[in-house]
Amino acid sequence: VSVNLPDYVLYKEDRFIPRAVLVTTMELRVWLIDKSLWTQYKKNHYVRSLAKASYPMKSLPPYSRPPKDHKLCLRWDLEMIDKFTDYKYANCSQEPEIVDFFKFPVAFGGHKRGVVKELPKFKDLALRKSMGEITTKPRWTLSVWVYLQKYCSMNLCGIYHKAAMDDFYLTPVIFVTDTGHLFVQVVMVPQELNAVLSAFKLPLHEWFRLDFTMDGNYVNATVTHGPDRTKQLFMEHYFPRMIYYDDSYGRHVFGGTDVGLQAIKGFMAHARVYRTHAVPHDVIPMPPVNDTMFAIELPQEYHKCEAFKAYIDVKLRQYKVLKEDCLRKRVCMNVYAEKLERYRRGYVDPETTCPVYAGPAKEGYKATNALIRKQVAKYFRIYSLNDKDLSDQLYQKAIDTVDDQGLRGVVSSIPMLQQSACLRGGQAAYLLSVLY
């Protein structure tokens, strides 16, 4: 027994098959029935038969089917058209089911800004059909590397979320809280929001990979971290109903938005989304050890920056004490005023202590010392330094050094640019990225 199926089910479109049909389900049924029942009943023979069997069949998607050799003799004009044109069979350009949003490290300063991208709908009918099934039973994975400098200064800060055109949160929402926990929110069927918090806290001052997967009403998140990426944190949750996820609608947002959501304070890299299937975290490949995000050594840079800020505070206090000592020597105070001054300042006998400023300036900090000393001398009372003002002054000092010394001044200006960038100097950070 041979089964003959129509060409629009077996082959791809061409000149003689104008439209190939996407077959969602196919089944072959075989049955034996008595001849009297066959003539007596006009339908439902399969149900009434005593011997029957069914075999599921699968048809290839239209663009994956082979072309048919029609074995026909074309007219002369059609033969010339086929000879001088590339079009013979219907084709669909390859559409990636895995999307890399960015691979290089992207800085997020805790502001209401982020990386936003919309993904086009699939053109392939088979993929569209697959995505239609995923809408109420999502199979989807996000993998992104994150470096957190600090936890959120507000209640929630954005790592990733999907947003509608009116900025309504869609599925999924992945935030970090002010206590360092992971916040996950989804839209269930019907339109109802539900959220869950992780029991663990996200690591600080180190790169970690966050893998988040949705599968039906089940979600899980795996955080891989540590010096050798051997430590793992894990959470999973079953929502009471199926999750609603529409791949073709909404924007993918990494970080924050200008409508009120702050981004994390840190960095992200290697952001990848698997649109059509859930991927176990141990299958997702690790970047090489010489990858850019490891090469820039963010943990060491963070500690250097924190040490620089502490150095500024120490120098400010030292110069304030020196200034007060200088002013005191110029003023002749009575006994009462002198004792009051000693009590207020916490008097220390100079004969039993070291001088306030005994050591030389640290290498690369001379410009900073000069600027701090200038600020202390300028104002009668100064309690703290404005980071932005000091950053701008360091940046301008570095530019002046390059202007005066030419290319030879680039090397000596780099410490000043690094210090300016540490104090959130955007221009200095940009210039450093160009120089490096």
Tab-separated table of C-alpha atoms in Angstrom:
chain	number	residue	atom	x	y	z
A	1	VAL	CA	0.000	0.000	0.000
A	2	SER	CA	1.431	3.354	-0.978
A	3	VAL	CA	0.395	6.709	0.441
A	4	ASN	CA	0.467	9.642	-1.950
A	5	LEU	CA	0.587	13.044	-0.302
A	6	PRO	CA	0.097	16.347	-2.152
A	7	ASP	CA	3.154	18.276	-3.328
A	8	TYR	CA	2.378	21.287	-1.132
A	9	VAL	CA	2.935	19.045	1.919
A	10	LEU	CA	6.147	17.350	0.729
A	11	TYR	CA	8.110	19.972	-1.234
A	12	LYS	CA	9.050	23.620	-1.004
A	13	GLU	CA	7.423	26.293	-3.130
A	14	ASP	CA	8.474	26.792	-6.734
A	15	ARG	CA	6.892	27.844	-10.031
A	16	PHE	CA	4.547	24.869	-10.076
A	17	ILE	CA	3.844	24.696	-6.326
A	18	PRO	CA	2.613	28.218	-5.606
A	19	ARG	CA	2.076	27.720	-1.879
A	20	ALA	CA	3.572	25.168	0.486
A	21	VAL	CA	1.450	24.409	3.553
A	22	LEU	CA	2.793	24.250	7.086
A	23	VAL	CA	1.464	20.993	8.568
A	24	THR	CA	1.066	21.194	12.340
A	25	THR	CA	-0.052	17.577	12.968
A	26	MET	CA	-0.150	14.515	10.735
A	27	GLU	CA	-1.373	11.015	11.499
A	28	LEU	CA	-1.698	7.846	9.388
A	29	ARG	CA	-4.676	5.645	10.279
A	30	VAL	CA	-5.211	2.047	9.190
A	31	TRP	CA	-8.302	-0.061	9.892
A	32	LEU	CA	-10.155	-3.195	8.798
A	33	ILE	CA	-13.933	-3.155	8.639
A	34	ASP	CA	-16.595	-5.593	7.528
A	35	LYS	CA	-17.965	-4.941	4.045
A	36	SER	CA	-21.533	-4.783	5.340
A	37	LEU	CA	-20.605	-2.041	7.816
A	38	TRP	CA	-18.757	-0.177	5.067
A	39	THR	CA	-21.895	-0.025	2.908
A	40	GLN	CA	-24.244	0.532	5.851
A	41	TYR	CA	-22.425	3.542	7.349
A	42	LYS	CA	-21.135	6.475	5.352
A	43	LYS	CA	-18.644	7.745	8.002
A	44	ASN	CA	-16.919	6.948	11.301
A	45	HIS	CA	-15.536	3.731	9.853
A	46	TYR	CA	-12.361	4.041	11.965
A	47	VAL	CA	-14.382	4.179	15.180
A	48	ARG	CA	-16.585	1.216	14.204
A	49	SER	CA	-13.728	-1.020	13.049
A	50	LEU	CA	-12.531	-3.931	15.178
A	51	ALA	CA	-8.891	-3.871	13.975
A	52	LYS	CA	-7.247	-0.463	13.740
A	53	ALA	CA	-3.956	1.357	14.295
A	54	SER	CA	-2.630	4.893	14.035
A	55	TYR	CA	0.893	6.154	13.390
A	56	PRO	CA	2.002	9.751	14.040
A	57	MET	CA	3.817	11.376	11.134
A	58	LYS	CA	5.848	14.553	10.843
A	59	SER	CA	6.198	16.918	7.926
A	60	LEU	CA	9.237	19.138	7.472
A	61	PRO	CA	8.742	22.922	7.672
A	62	PRO	CA	8.168	24.490	4.214
A	63	TYR	CA	11.635	26.038	3.861
A	64	SER	CA	13.391	22.852	5.005
A	65	ARG	CA	11.749	20.614	2.397
A	66	PRO	CA	13.566	19.431	-0.725
A	67	PRO	CA	12.697	20.926	-4.115
A	68	LYS	CA	10.730	18.718	-6.505
A	69	ASP	CA	12.040	17.644	-9.845
A	70	HIS	CA	8.902	18.019	-11.944
A	71	LYS	CA	10.494	16.412	-15.000
A	72	LEU	CA	8.674	18.772	-17.296
A	73	CYS	CA	9.758	20.384	-20.517
A	74	LEU	CA	9.553	24.128	-19.967
A	75	ARG	CA	8.498	26.575	-22.606
A	76	TRP	CA	11.330	28.528	-24.186
A	77	ASP	CA	10.502	31.777	-22.323
A	78	LEU	CA	10.320	30.069	-18.906
A	79	GLU	CA	13.549	28.252	-19.598
A	80	MET	CA	15.289	31.568	-20.340
A	81	ILE	CA	13.859	33.117	-17.152
A	82	ASP	CA	15.167	30.204	-15.074
A	83	LYS	CA	18.537	30.451	-16.766
A	84	PHE	CA	19.109	34.154	-16.112
A	85	THR	CA	17.495	34.579	-12.671
A	86	ASP	CA	18.515	33.273	-9.283
A	87	TYR	CA	14.959	32.594	-8.161
A	88	LYS	CA	13.902	29.021	-8.601
A	89	TYR	CA	12.738	27.929	-5.167
A	90	ALA	CA	11.309	29.759	-2.202
A	91	ASN	CA	13.977	30.534	0.391
A	92	CYS	CA	14.009	32.094	3.838
A	93	SER	CA	17.106	33.754	5.221
A	94	GLN	CA	18.534	32.176	8.338
A	95	GLU	CA	16.983	33.637	11.475
A	96	PRO	CA	18.972	33.276	14.691
A	97	GLU	CA	17.129	31.710	17.593
A	98	ILE	CA	20.044	32.755	19.855
A	99	VAL	CA	20.519	36.533	20.162
A	100	ASP	CA	23.633	38.234	21.597
A	101	PHE	CA	22.661	41.725	22.755
A	102	PHE	CA	26.234	42.696	23.642
A	103	LYS	CA	29.454	40.792	24.362
A	104	PHE	CA	31.788	43.546	25.576
A	105	PRO	CA	31.477	44.975	29.124
A	106	VAL	CA	28.864	47.743	29.387
A	107	ALA	CA	29.010	50.174	32.345
A	108	PHE	CA	25.842	51.020	34.296
A	109	GLY	CA	26.166	53.890	36.739
A	110	GLY	CA	22.913	53.481	38.639
A	111	HIS	CA	21.162	56.027	36.397
A	112	LYS	CA	17.807	55.841	34.607
A	113	ARG	CA	19.360	54.611	31.388
A	114	GLY	CA	19.983	51.247	29.790
A	115	VAL	CA	20.465	49.172	26.648
A	116	VAL	CA	17.169	48.751	24.756
A	117	LYS	CA	16.527	46.534	21.751
A	118	GLU	CA	13.514	45.155	19.897
A	119	LEU	CA	13.666	41.788	18.163
A	120	PRO	CA	11.847	41.303	14.840
A	121	LYS	CA	9.220	38.645	14.373
A	122	PHE	CA	10.320	35.381	12.813
A	123	LYS	CA	9.550	35.076	9.107
A	124	ASP	CA	9.758	31.288	9.044
A	125	LEU	CA	6.246	29.821	9.425
A	126	ALA	CA	7.558	26.941	11.529
A	127	LEU	CA	9.286	29.279	13.954
A	128	ARG	CA	6.204	31.485	14.152
A	129	LYS	CA	4.105	28.453	14.965
A	130	SER	CA	6.633	27.423	17.609
A	131	MET	CA	6.568	30.908	19.158
A	132	GLY	CA	2.759	30.794	19.221
A	133	GLU	CA	2.959	27.670	21.370
A	134	ILE	CA	5.578	29.326	23.589
A	135	THR	CA	3.233	32.233	24.382
A	136	THR	CA	1.366	30.246	27.052
A	137	LYS	CA	4.102	27.703	27.727
A	138	PRO	CA	7.378	29.617	27.460
A	139	ARG	CA	10.683	27.874	26.933
A	140	TRP	CA	13.228	30.669	27.214
A	141	THR	CA	16.676	31.315	28.729
A	142	LEU	CA	18.681	34.450	29.538
A	143	SER	CA	22.410	34.329	30.288
A	144	VAL	CA	24.281	37.480	31.322
A	145	TRP	CA	27.508	38.269	33.188
A	146	VAL	CA	27.128	40.883	35.937
A	147	TYR	CA	29.563	42.820	38.120
A	148	LEU	CA	27.891	44.638	41.031
A	149	GLN	CA	29.753	47.472	42.732
A	150	LYS	CA	26.998	47.964	45.325
A	151	TYR	CA	23.409	46.960	45.925
A	152	CYS	CA	20.524	49.147	44.824
A	153	SER	CA	20.187	52.582	46.437
A	154	MET	CA	16.405	52.378	45.860
A	155	ASN	CA	14.064	49.441	46.483
A	156	LEU	CA	14.734	47.871	43.070
A	157	CYS	CA	17.319	48.331	40.309
A	158	GLY	CA	17.162	46.859	36.838
A	159	ILE	CA	19.278	44.013	35.507
A	160	TYR	CA	16.883	42.953	32.727
A	161	HIS	CA	13.201	43.262	31.965
A	162	LYS	CA	10.814	43.244	29.064
A	163	ALA	CA	8.603	46.292	28.640
A	164	ALA	CA	5.590	47.189	26.506
A	165	MET	CA	5.442	50.392	24.450
A	166	ASP	CA	3.686	52.106	27.361
A	167	ASP	CA	6.493	50.882	29.704
A	168	PHE	CA	4.243	48.300	31.375
A	169	TYR	CA	6.340	45.419	32.694
A	170	LEU	CA	6.003	42.191	30.723
A	171	THR	CA	7.496	38.754	31.331
A	172	PRO	CA	10.146	38.475	32.702
A	173	VAL	CA	11.364	41.131	35.158
A	174	ILE	CA	14.741	40.526	36.838
A	175	PHE	CA	15.803	43.158	39.392
A	176	VAL	CA	18.167	43.378	42.346
A	177	THR	CA	16.878	44.741	45.673
A	178	ASP	CA	18.500	47.133	48.138
A	179	THR	CA	19.455	44.087	50.238
A	180	GLY	CA	21.084	42.242	47.321
A	181	HIS	CA	18.372	39.651	46.677
A	182	LEU	CA	17.155	38.720	43.203
A	183	PHE	CA	13.608	39.847	42.373
A	184	VAL	CA	11.740	37.963	39.610
A	185	GLN	CA	8.292	38.947	38.302
A	186	VAL	CA	6.165	37.363	35.565
A	187	VAL	CA	2.728	37.793	34.005
A	188	MET	CA	0.546	34.702	34.392
A	189	VAL	CA	-2.428	33.531	32.326
A	190	PRO	CA	-4.793	35.401	32.497
A	191	GLN	CA	-3.109	38.812	32.912
A	192	GLU	CA	-2.006	38.651	36.538
A	193	LEU	CA	1.348	39.586	38.063
A	194	ASN	CA	3.272	37.320	40.407
A	195	ALA	CA	6.764	37.705	41.861
A	196	VAL	CA	9.327	35.848	43.943
A	197	LEU	CA	12.516	36.778	45.851
A	198	SER	CA	15.669	34.691	46.025
A	199	ALA	CA	16.895	33.441	49.390
A	200	PHE	CA	20.520	34.205	48.487
A	201	LYS	CA	22.261	37.528	47.957
A	202	LEU	CA	24.124	38.349	44.769
A	203	PRO	CA	27.931	38.597	45.088
A	204	LEU	CA	29.614	42.011	45.162
A	205	HIS	CA	32.881	43.139	43.540
A	206	GLU	CA	33.293	40.072	41.318
A	207	TRP	CA	32.036	38.837	37.968
A	208	PHE	CA	29.227	36.291	38.142
A	209	ARG	CA	27.044	34.694	35.481
A	210	LEU	CA	23.285	34.832	35.926
A	211	ASP	CA	21.358	32.155	34.022
A	212	PHE	CA	17.569	32.526	34.137
A	213	THR	CA	15.216	29.981	32.553
A	214	MET	CA	11.438	29.782	32.066
A	215	ASP	CA	9.739	26.477	31.240
A	216	GLY	CA	5.947	26.478	31.453
A	217	ASN	CA	5.104	27.692	34.955
A	218	TYR	CA	8.577	26.828	36.271
A	219	VAL	CA	11.480	29.282	36.593
A	220	ASN	CA	14.992	28.883	37.911
A	221	ALA	CA	18.039	31.104	38.307
A	222	THR	CA	21.639	29.976	38.699
A	223	VAL	CA	24.462	32.303	39.774
A	224	THR	CA	27.963	31.028	38.984
A	225	HIS	CA	30.798	32.895	40.701
A	226	GLY	CA	34.100	32.545	42.534
A	227	PRO	CA	37.754	32.749	41.434
A	228	ASP	CA	37.437	29.577	39.321
A	229	ARG	CA	33.670	29.921	38.630
A	230	THR	CA	33.045	26.835	40.775
A	231	LYS	CA	30.619	28.311	43.332
A	232	GLN	CA	26.903	28.335	42.568
A	233	LEU	CA	23.755	29.870	44.020
A	234	PHE	CA	20.406	28.474	42.924
A	235	MET	CA	16.717	29.316	43.146
A	236	GLU	CA	13.625	27.731	41.585
A	237	HIS	CA	9.913	28.415	41.780
A	238	TYR	CA	6.662	27.006	40.407
A	239	PHE	CA	4.037	29.662	39.734
A	240	PRO	CA	0.396	28.654	40.323
A	241	ARG	CA	-0.526	29.098	36.625
A	242	MET	CA	1.187	29.150	33.253
A	243	ILE	CA	3.399	32.122	32.445
A	244	TYR	CA	2.360	34.392	29.580
A	245	TYR	CA	5.266	35.382	27.330
A	246	ASP	CA	4.998	36.981	23.866
A	247	ASP	CA	8.345	36.979	22.061
A	248	SER	CA	7.196	39.277	19.279
A	249	TYR	CA	5.880	42.077	21.500
A	250	GLY	CA	7.793	44.532	23.654
A	251	ARG	CA	11.350	45.760	24.139
A	252	HIS	CA	14.253	44.008	25.813
A	253	VAL	CA	15.834	46.338	28.394
A	254	PHE	CA	19.141	45.835	30.196
A	255	GLY	CA	19.646	48.331	33.031
A	256	GLY	CA	17.223	51.182	33.696
A	257	THR	CA	14.684	53.306	31.859
A	258	ASP	CA	13.942	57.028	31.759
A	259	VAL	CA	10.482	56.534	33.312
A	260	GLY	CA	11.795	55.909	36.813
A	261	LEU	CA	13.748	52.641	36.943
A	262	GLN	CA	17.374	52.877	38.029
A	263	ALA	CA	19.974	50.559	36.550
A	264	ILE	CA	22.377	48.597	38.700
A	265	LYS	CA	25.674	50.205	39.667
A	266	GLY	CA	28.235	48.018	37.947
A	267	PHE	CA	28.820	46.274	34.638
A	268	MET	CA	27.239	43.661	32.384
A	269	ALA	CA	28.699	41.590	29.557
A	270	HIS	CA	27.874	38.629	27.278
A	271	ALA	CA	24.104	39.142	27.374
A	272	ARG	CA	22.488	36.287	25.434
A	273	VAL	CA	18.862	35.187	25.003
A	274	TYR	CA	17.701	31.772	23.777
A	275	ARG	CA	14.337	32.641	22.233
A	276	THR	CA	12.834	29.230	21.504
A	277	HIS	CA	14.142	26.769	24.075
A	278	ALA	CA	15.181	26.375	27.711
A	279	VAL	CA	18.883	25.663	28.112
A	280	PRO	CA	20.465	24.065	31.218
A	281	HIS	CA	23.072	26.339	32.795
A	282	ASP	CA	25.832	23.727	32.471
A	283	VAL	CA	25.366	23.654	28.671
A	284	ILE	CA	25.893	27.407	28.193
A	285	PRO	CA	29.550	27.952	27.195
A	286	MET	CA	31.947	29.881	29.424
A	287	PRO	CA	34.000	32.747	27.940
A	288	PRO	CA	37.785	32.231	27.723
A	289	VAL	CA	39.998	33.299	30.630
A	290	ASN	CA	41.540	36.053	28.484
A	291	ASP	CA	38.136	37.609	27.757
A	292	THR	CA	37.909	41.397	27.924
A	293	MET	CA	35.768	41.466	31.059
A	294	PHE	CA	38.431	39.503	32.963
A	295	ALA	CA	41.358	41.367	31.383
A	296	ILE	CA	40.335	44.784	32.734
A	297	GLU	CA	40.520	43.412	36.327
A	298	LEU	CA	37.543	45.273	37.748
A	299	PRO	CA	37.927	43.979	41.362
A	300	GLN	CA	41.487	45.382	41.562
A	301	GLU	CA	40.390	48.660	39.975
A	302	TYR	CA	37.522	48.945	42.446
A	303	HIS	CA	39.821	48.487	45.450
A	304	LYS	CA	42.290	51.014	44.009
A	305	CYS	CA	39.479	53.527	43.574
A	306	GLU	CA	38.187	52.999	47.113
A	307	ALA	CA	41.734	53.404	48.455
A	308	PHE	CA	42.063	56.669	46.494
A	309	LYS	CA	38.833	58.036	47.990
A	310	ALA	CA	40.048	57.121	51.484
A	311	TYR	CA	43.345	58.841	50.720
A	312	ILE	CA	41.465	62.040	49.773
A	313	ASP	CA	39.635	62.046	53.120
A	314	VAL	CA	42.882	61.547	55.044
A	315	LYS	CA	44.665	64.331	53.154
A	316	LEU	CA	41.739	66.688	53.643
A	317	ARG	CA	41.889	66.167	57.419
A	318	GLN	CA	45.685	66.582	57.457
A	319	TYR	CA	45.637	69.840	55.516
A	320	LYS	CA	42.816	71.192	57.695
A	321	VAL	CA	44.887	70.507	60.818
A	322	LEU	CA	47.928	72.131	59.238
A	323	LYS	CA	45.883	75.180	58.298
A	324	GLU	CA	44.469	75.525	61.801
A	325	ASP	CA	47.948	75.231	63.297
A	326	CYS	CA	49.225	77.976	60.986
A	327	LEU	CA	46.312	80.264	61.834
A	328	ARG	CA	46.720	79.652	65.553
A	329	LYS	CA	50.363	80.731	65.477
A	330	ARG	CA	49.300	84.103	64.011
A	331	VAL	CA	46.737	84.796	66.740
A	332	CYS	CA	47.487	85.539	70.391
A	333	MET	CA	44.717	83.877	72.412
A	334	ASN	CA	43.912	84.356	76.092
A	335	VAL	CA	44.110	81.447	78.512
A	336	TYR	CA	40.368	80.739	78.405
A	337	ALA	CA	40.225	80.671	74.587
A	338	GLU	CA	43.327	78.437	74.394
A	339	LYS	CA	41.864	75.871	76.785
A	340	LEU	CA	38.534	75.953	74.913
A	341	GLU	CA	40.346	75.330	71.618
A	342	ARG	CA	42.272	72.404	73.090
A	343	TYR	CA	39.071	70.857	74.437
A	344	ARG	CA	37.183	71.296	71.125
A	345	ARG	CA	39.879	69.860	68.914
A	346	GLY	CA	40.861	66.993	71.193
A	347	TYR	CA	44.288	68.362	72.077
A	348	VAL	CA	47.314	66.077	71.587
A	349	ASP	CA	50.697	67.039	73.030
A	350	PRO	CA	52.979	67.690	70.022
A	351	GLU	CA	56.012	66.530	72.016
A	352	THR	CA	54.653	62.966	72.203
A	353	THR	CA	53.270	62.538	68.635
A	354	CYS	CA	54.602	62.542	65.090
A	355	PRO	CA	54.001	65.574	62.839
A	356	VAL	CA	50.753	65.536	60.870
A	357	TYR	CA	52.389	65.460	57.447
A	358	ALA	CA	55.623	63.559	57.904
A	359	GLY	CA	55.689	61.327	54.812
A	360	PRO	CA	56.185	62.198	51.136
A	361	ALA	CA	53.267	62.225	48.684
A	362	LYS	CA	52.305	58.910	47.116
A	363	GLU	CA	53.496	58.298	43.591
A	364	GLY	CA	50.946	59.687	41.140
A	365	TYR	CA	49.051	61.664	43.809
A	366	LYS	CA	51.032	64.916	43.663
A	367	ALA	CA	48.440	66.702	41.530
A	368	THR	CA	45.665	65.554	43.860
A	369	ASN	CA	47.572	66.758	46.922
A	370	ALA	CA	48.107	70.179	45.358
A	371	LEU	CA	44.421	70.525	44.468
A	372	ILE	CA	43.265	69.487	47.958
A	373	ARG	CA	45.706	71.896	49.573
A	374	LYS	CA	44.471	74.684	47.298
A	375	GLN	CA	40.845	74.015	48.249
A	376	VAL	CA	41.646	73.999	51.979
A	377	ALA	CA	43.552	77.282	51.675
A	378	LYS	CA	40.803	78.904	49.602
A	379	TYR	CA	37.879	78.449	52.024
A	380	PHE	CA	37.738	79.526	55.668
A	381	ARG	CA	35.855	76.379	56.696
A	382	ILE	CA	35.698	73.231	54.541
A	383	TYR	CA	34.127	69.991	55.733
A	384	SER	CA	34.276	67.860	52.580
A	385	LEU	CA	35.351	68.031	48.970
A	386	ASN	CA	32.976	68.013	46.022
A	387	ASP	CA	33.875	64.906	44.007
A	388	LYS	CA	32.714	66.451	40.739
A	389	ASP	CA	34.792	69.610	41.204
A	390	LEU	CA	37.902	67.616	42.076
A	391	SER	CA	37.261	65.253	39.147
A	392	ASP	CA	36.915	68.159	36.695
A	393	GLN	CA	40.092	69.800	38.020
A	394	LEU	CA	42.088	66.557	37.689
A	395	TYR	CA	40.798	66.086	34.146
A	396	GLN	CA	41.738	69.650	33.187
A	397	LYS	CA	45.181	69.205	34.780
A	398	ALA	CA	45.712	66.061	32.659
A	399	ILE	CA	44.675	67.897	29.472
A	400	ASP	CA	47.009	70.792	30.290
A	401	THR	CA	49.868	68.340	30.839
A	402	VAL	CA	49.347	66.807	27.396
A	403	ASP	CA	49.088	70.272	25.802
A	404	ASP	CA	52.371	71.392	27.397
A	405	GLN	CA	54.427	68.212	26.923
A	406	GLY	CA	52.840	66.655	23.847
A	407	LEU	CA	52.948	62.869	23.560
A	408	ARG	CA	55.469	62.655	26.406
A	409	GLY	CA	52.782	64.013	28.725
A	410	VAL	CA	50.330	61.189	27.981
A	411	VAL	CA	52.024	58.765	30.387
A	412	SER	CA	52.156	61.257	33.264
A	413	SER	CA	48.532	62.284	32.668
A	414	ILE	CA	47.110	58.744	32.967
A	415	PRO	CA	47.145	58.658	36.832
A	416	MET	CA	45.219	61.935	36.889
A	417	LEU	CA	42.685	60.598	34.377
A	418	GLN	CA	42.250	57.406	36.423
A	419	GLN	CA	41.666	59.438	39.576
A	420	SER	CA	39.186	61.692	37.763
A	421	ALA	CA	37.311	58.644	36.411
A	422	CYS	CA	37.247	57.161	39.925
A	423	LEU	CA	35.356	60.284	41.024
A	424	ARG	CA	32.749	59.656	38.279
A	425	GLY	CA	34.396	61.798	35.629
A	426	GLY	CA	32.753	60.709	32.390
A	427	GLN	CA	35.129	62.614	30.098
A	428	ALA	CA	38.178	61.129	31.828
A	429	ALA	CA	36.737	57.605	31.564
A	430	TYR	CA	36.072	58.092	27.846
A	431	LEU	CA	39.588	59.454	27.208
A	432	LEU	CA	41.113	56.541	29.122
A	433	SER	CA	39.163	54.044	26.997
A	434	VAL	CA	40.517	55.722	23.857
A	435	LEU	CA	44.105	55.734	25.140
A	436	TYR	CA	43.940	52.091	26.166
